[in-house]
Amino acid sequence: MGLDGRCGSGKTTLARELVARLRQDGVPATHLDSDGFHHVRAVRYRQGRDSARGYYDDAYDLGALADRVLGPLGPGGSGVYATRVHDMATDAVITDETATAGPGEVVVLDCTFLQRGALRELWDVVVWLEVPREVALARGIARDAAALGGEDAARAAYESRYMAACDLYLAEERPAERADIVVDHADPERPVLLRG
């Protein structure tokens, strides 16, 4: 299952809640952190640290996600999937961290851009979190201000790179239209099913 949405839409929060609920109901479930599927820094920033196109094209290793997670978890796959392919802190490529999905296990990955191109055909189900741009922007700034050098720096980074890349994604791929399920996630305490 893929949880898709703008940066700041609450994907990780919902993924963790969903996995906890599934486990509570006796369904084996695992959450994969999208931070483990980034490209190395040299690739992520090759179009510039402020580039929206660079973030859209180069932030995530979607090829590894397809080959090392979705393929093995799909029809005829081995069930042995990578739990991460990159370490954000050290910038190391990870080749040996895997897990094996058990019978009926639900694997949930939250990640921006997960319906790009051929990748969208590899998911069993995709949930799009619908959040107004300004709400997602405010959440992203609040979440990342300390890491990005303060609120003003975070706002500049989101406007020029992160949210701008999401705008590209929405224009090019129309992910809300293609998702299996659409949830209004403007208020995470009161999500509303819009489609599905």
GROMACS .gro file of N, CA, C and O in nm, residues 113-176:
model
  256
  113PHE      N    1   0.547   1.136  -0.458
  113PHE     CA    2   0.580   1.099  -0.597
  113PHE      C    3   0.569   0.949  -0.626
  113PHE      O    4   0.621   0.902  -0.726
  114LEU      N    5   0.498   0.873  -0.545
  114LEU     CA    6   0.501   0.729  -0.565
  114LEU      C    7   0.411   0.679  -0.677
  114LEU      O    8   0.406   0.559  -0.703
  115GLN      N    9   0.342   0.769  -0.748
  115GLN     CA   10   0.264   0.727  -0.864
  115GLN      C   11   0.327   0.773  -0.995
  115GLN      O   12   0.259   0.783  -1.097
  116ARG      N   13   0.456   0.797  -0.994
  116ARG     CA   14   0.523   0.842  -1.116
  116ARG      C   15   0.539   0.729  -1.216
  116ARG      O   16   0.584   0.620  -1.182
  117GLY      N   17   0.502   0.756  -1.340
  117GLY     CA   18   0.529   0.664  -1.451
  117GLY      C   19   0.486   0.522  -1.424
  117GLY      O   20   0.376   0.495  -1.374
  118ALA      N   21   0.574   0.427  -1.458
  118ALA     CA   22   0.544   0.284  -1.445
  118ALA      C   23   0.529   0.240  -1.300
  118ALA      O   24   0.468   0.137  -1.273
  119LEU      N   25   0.580   0.318  -1.208
  119LEU     CA   26   0.572   0.281  -1.067
  119LEU      C   27   0.428   0.265  -1.020
  119LEU      O   28   0.397   0.178  -0.940
  120ARG      N   29   0.338   0.347  -1.072
  120ARG     CA   30   0.200   0.345  -1.022
  120ARG      C   31   0.131   0.212  -1.051
  120ARG      O   32   0.036   0.177  -0.982
  121GLU      N   33   0.179   0.136  -1.148
  121GLU     CA   34   0.117   0.007  -1.180
  121GLU      C   35   0.160  -0.104  -1.083
  121GLU      O   36   0.103  -0.213  -1.086
  122LEU      N   37   0.258  -0.078  -0.999
  122LEU     CA   38   0.314  -0.182  -0.912
  122LEU      C   39   0.249  -0.189  -0.774
  122LEU      O   40   0.274  -0.282  -0.698
  123TRP      N   41   0.167  -0.090  -0.741
  123TRP     CA   42   0.103  -0.088  -0.610
  123TRP      C   43  -0.025  -0.171  -0.611
  123TRP      O   44  -0.097  -0.173  -0.710
  124ASP      N   45  -0.056  -0.235  -0.499
  124ASP     CA   46  -0.186  -0.299  -0.486
  124ASP      C   47  -0.294  -0.194  -0.464
  124ASP      O   48  -0.404  -0.204  -0.516
  125VAL      N   49  -0.262  -0.094  -0.383
  125VAL     CA   50  -0.355   0.014  -0.357
  125VAL      C   51  -0.276   0.140  -0.322
  125VAL      O   52  -0.174   0.134  -0.256
  126VAL      N   53  -0.326   0.253  -0.370
  126VAL     CA   54  -0.266   0.383  -0.338
  126VAL      C   55  -0.373   0.472  -0.277
  126VAL      O   56  -0.484   0.484  -0.330
  127VAL      N   57  -0.336   0.535  -0.165
  127VAL     CA   58  -0.422   0.631  -0.097
  127VAL      C   59  -0.361   0.769  -0.117
  127VAL      O   60  -0.244   0.791  -0.086
  128TRP      N   61  -0.440   0.861  -0.168
  128TRP     CA   62  -0.396   1.000  -0.183
  128TRP      C   63  -0.454   1.081  -0.068
  128TRP      O   64  -0.575   1.078  -0.042
  129LEU      N   65  -0.368   1.156   0.001
  129LEU     CA   66  -0.412   1.245   0.108
  129LEU      C   67  -0.430   1.384   0.051
  129LEU      O   68  -0.333   1.450   0.011
  130GLU      N   69  -0.553   1.427   0.047
  130GLU     CA   70  -0.588   1.558  -0.008
  130GLU      C   71  -0.579   1.662   0.103
  130GLU      O   72  -0.651   1.654   0.203
  131VAL      N   73  -0.487   1.756   0.085
  131VAL     CA   74  -0.464   1.862   0.183
  131VAL      C   75  -0.440   1.992   0.106
  131VAL      O   76  -0.361   1.992   0.011
  132PRO      N   77  -0.505   2.101   0.144
  132PRO     CA   78  -0.478   2.227   0.075
  132PRO      C   79  -0.328   2.261   0.080
  132PRO      O   80  -0.261   2.236   0.181
  133ARG      N   81  -0.280   2.319  -0.027
  133ARG     CA   82  -0.138   2.351  -0.038
  133ARG      C   83  -0.090   2.432   0.081
  133ARG      O   84   0.017   2.406   0.137
  134GLU      N   85  -0.166   2.534   0.120
  134GLU     CA   86  -0.121   2.622   0.229
  134GLU      C   87  -0.115   2.549   0.363
  134GLU      O   88  -0.030   2.578   0.446
  135VAL      N   89  -0.204   2.452   0.383
  135VAL     CA   90  -0.202   2.372   0.506
  135VAL      C   91  -0.080   2.282   0.508
  135VAL      O   92  -0.007   2.273   0.607
  136ALA      N   93  -0.053   2.214   0.397
  136ALA     CA   94   0.064   2.127   0.387
  136ALA      C   95   0.193   2.208   0.401
  136ALA      O   96   0.288   2.165   0.467
  137LEU      N   97   0.194   2.326   0.341
  137LEU     CA   98   0.311   2.413   0.350
  137LEU      C   99   0.339   2.450   0.495
  137LEU      O  100   0.453   2.440   0.543
  138ALA      N  101   0.237   2.491   0.567
  138ALA     CA  102   0.255   2.529   0.708
  138ALA      C  103   0.304   2.411   0.791
  138ALA      O  104   0.392   2.427   0.877
  139ARG      N  105   0.250   2.293   0.766
  139ARG     CA  106   0.295   2.174   0.840
  139ARG      C  107   0.441   2.143   0.810
  139ARG      O  108   0.519   2.111   0.901
  140GLY      N  109   0.477   2.149   0.683
  140GLY     CA  110   0.615   2.119   0.646
  140GLY      C  111   0.714   2.216   0.708
  140GLY      O  112   0.820   2.177   0.757
  141ILE      N  113   0.679   2.343   0.706
  141ILE     CA  114   0.766   2.445   0.765
  141ILE      C  115   0.781   2.421   0.914
  141ILE      O  116   0.893   2.424   0.968
  142ALA      N  117   0.671   2.396   0.983
  142ALA     CA  118   0.676   2.371   1.127
  142ALA      C  119   0.761   2.248   1.158
  142ALA      O  120   0.841   2.248   1.252
  143ARG      N  121   0.744   2.143   1.081
  143ARG     CA  122   0.817   2.019   1.105
  143ARG      C  123   0.966   2.034   1.080
  143ARG      O  124   1.049   1.981   1.154
  144ASP      N  125   1.004   2.106   0.975
  144ASP     CA  126   1.143   2.107   0.930
  144ASP      C  127   1.220   2.235   0.962
  144ASP      O  128   1.336   2.249   0.921
  145ALA      N  129   1.158   2.329   1.032
  145ALA     CA  130   1.224   2.458   1.057
  145ALA      C  131   1.359   2.439   1.126
  145ALA      O  132   1.459   2.501   1.086
  146ALA      N  133   1.366   2.358   1.229
  146ALA     CA  134   1.493   2.340   1.301
  146ALA      C  135   1.600   2.280   1.211
  146ALA      O  136   1.715   2.325   1.211
  147ALA      N  137   1.563   2.181   1.132
  147ALA     CA  138   1.661   2.114   1.045
  147ALA      C  139   1.706   2.202   0.929
  147ALA      O  140   1.818   2.187   0.879
  148LEU      N  141   1.621   2.296   0.887
  148LEU     CA  142   1.652   2.377   0.770
  148LEU      C  143   1.703   2.517   0.804
  148LEU      O  144   1.720   2.600   0.715
  149GLY      N  145   1.727   2.544   0.932
  149GLY     CA  146   1.787   2.672   0.969
  149GLY      C  147   1.689   2.780   1.011
  149GLY      O  148   1.720   2.898   1.000
  150GLY      N  149   1.573   2.741   1.057
  150GLY     CA  150   1.475   2.837   1.104
  150GLY      C  151   1.354   2.847   1.012
  150GLY      O  152   1.354   2.793   0.901
  151GLU      N  153   1.252   2.916   1.061
  151GLU     CA  154   1.126   2.923   0.988
  151GLU      C  155   1.139   2.990   0.851
  151GLU      O  156   1.083   2.943   0.752
  152ASP      N  157   1.213   3.100   0.845
  152ASP     CA  158   1.227   3.171   0.717
  152ASP      C  159   1.301   3.085   0.614
  152ASP      O  160   1.261   3.079   0.497
  153ALA      N  161   1.406   3.018   0.659
  153ALA     CA  162   1.482   2.930   0.568
  153ALA      C  163   1.396   2.812   0.523
  153ALA      O  164   1.401   2.771   0.407
  154ALA      N  165   1.318   2.758   0.616
  154ALA     CA  166   1.231   2.646   0.582
  154ALA      C  167   1.125   2.689   0.481
  154ALA      O  168   1.097   2.618   0.385
  155ARG      N  169   1.067   2.807   0.502
  155ARG     CA  170   0.967   2.858   0.408
  155ARG      C  171   1.028   2.875   0.268
  155ARG      O  172   0.969   2.835   0.168
  156ALA      N  173   1.148   2.931   0.262
  156ALA     CA  174   1.214   2.950   0.133
  156ALA      C  175   1.242   2.816   0.065
  156ALA      O  176   1.220   2.801  -0.055
  157ALA      N  177   1.287   2.717   0.144
  157ALA     CA  178   1.316   2.584   0.087
  157ALA      C  179   1.189   2.517   0.036
  157ALA      O  180   1.189   2.456  -0.072
  158TYR      N  181   1.082   2.529   0.111
  158TYR     CA  182   0.957   2.469   0.068
  158TYR      C  183   0.902   2.536  -0.057
  158TYR      O  184   0.856   2.468  -0.150
  159GLU      N  185   0.906   2.668  -0.060
  159GLU     CA  186   0.852   2.739  -0.175
  159GLU      C  187   0.933   2.712  -0.301
  159GLU      O  188   0.877   2.693  -0.410
  160SER      N  189   1.066   2.708  -0.290
  160SER     CA  190   1.150   2.694  -0.409
  160SER      C  191   1.172   2.548  -0.450
  160SER      O  192   1.186   2.519  -0.568
  161ARG      N  193   1.173   2.457  -0.353
  161ARG     CA  194   1.210   2.318  -0.383
  161ARG      C  195   1.099   2.217  -0.354
  161ARG      O  196   1.046   2.156  -0.445
  162TYR      N  197   1.063   2.201  -0.229
  162TYR     CA  198   0.977   2.090  -0.191
  162TYR      C  199   0.832   2.105  -0.240
  162TYR      O  200   0.780   2.017  -0.310
  163MET      N  201   0.767   2.214  -0.204
  163MET     CA  202   0.629   2.231  -0.247
  163MET      C  203   0.621   2.257  -0.397
  163MET      O  204   0.527   2.214  -0.464
  164ALA      N  205   0.724   2.324  -0.449
  164ALA     CA  206   0.728   2.347  -0.594
  164ALA      C  207   0.740   2.214  -0.669
  164ALA      O  208   0.679   2.196  -0.777
  165ALA      N  209   0.814   2.118  -0.614
  165ALA     CA  210   0.824   1.986  -0.676
  165ALA      C  211   0.690   1.913  -0.670
  165ALA      O  212   0.650   1.845  -0.765
  166CYS      N  213   0.619   1.931  -0.559
  166CYS     CA  214   0.485   1.871  -0.549
  166CYS      C  215   0.391   1.929  -0.653
  166CYS      O  216   0.308   1.858  -0.711
  167ASP      N  217   0.405   2.058  -0.679
  167ASP     CA  218   0.324   2.121  -0.784
  167ASP      C  219   0.352   2.058  -0.920
  167ASP      O  220   0.259   2.034  -0.998
  168LEU      N  221   0.478   2.029  -0.948
  168LEU     CA  222   0.515   1.960  -1.072
  168LEU      C  223   0.448   1.823  -1.079
  168LEU      O  224   0.392   1.784  -1.182
  169TYR      N  225   0.456   1.751  -0.970
  169TYR     CA  226   0.397   1.616  -0.963
  169TYR      C  227   0.247   1.621  -0.990
  169TYR      O  228   0.194   1.542  -1.070
  170LEU      N  229   0.176   1.712  -0.925
  170LEU     CA  230   0.033   1.722  -0.945
  170LEU      C  231  -0.001   1.756  -1.090
  170LEU      O  232  -0.094   1.699  -1.147
  171ALA      N  233   0.077   1.845  -1.150
  171ALA     CA  234   0.050   1.885  -1.288
  171ALA      C  235   0.081   1.773  -1.387
  171ALA      O  236   0.007   1.752  -1.483
  172GLU      N  237   0.190   1.701  -1.365
  172GLU     CA  238   0.235   1.600  -1.461
  172GLU      C  239   0.167   1.465  -1.446
  172GLU      O  240   0.148   1.394  -1.544
  173GLU      N  241   0.136   1.424  -1.323
  173GLU     CA  242   0.087   1.288  -1.300
  173GLU      C  243  -0.058   1.279  -1.254
  173GLU      O  244  -0.116   1.170  -1.255
  174ARG      N  245  -0.119   1.390  -1.211
  174ARG     CA  246  -0.257   1.391  -1.161
  174ARG      C  247  -0.280   1.277  -1.060
  174ARG      O  248  -0.369   1.193  -1.077
  175PRO      N  249  -0.199   1.272  -0.953
  175PRO     CA  250  -0.205   1.158  -0.861
  175PRO      C  251  -0.338   1.142  -0.789
  175PRO      O  252  -0.379   1.028  -0.762
  176ALA      N  253  -0.407   1.250  -0.758
  176ALA     CA  254  -0.536   1.236  -0.689
  176ALA      C  255  -0.637   1.163  -0.776
  176ALA      O  256  -0.717   1.083  -0.727
   0.00000   0.00000   0.00000
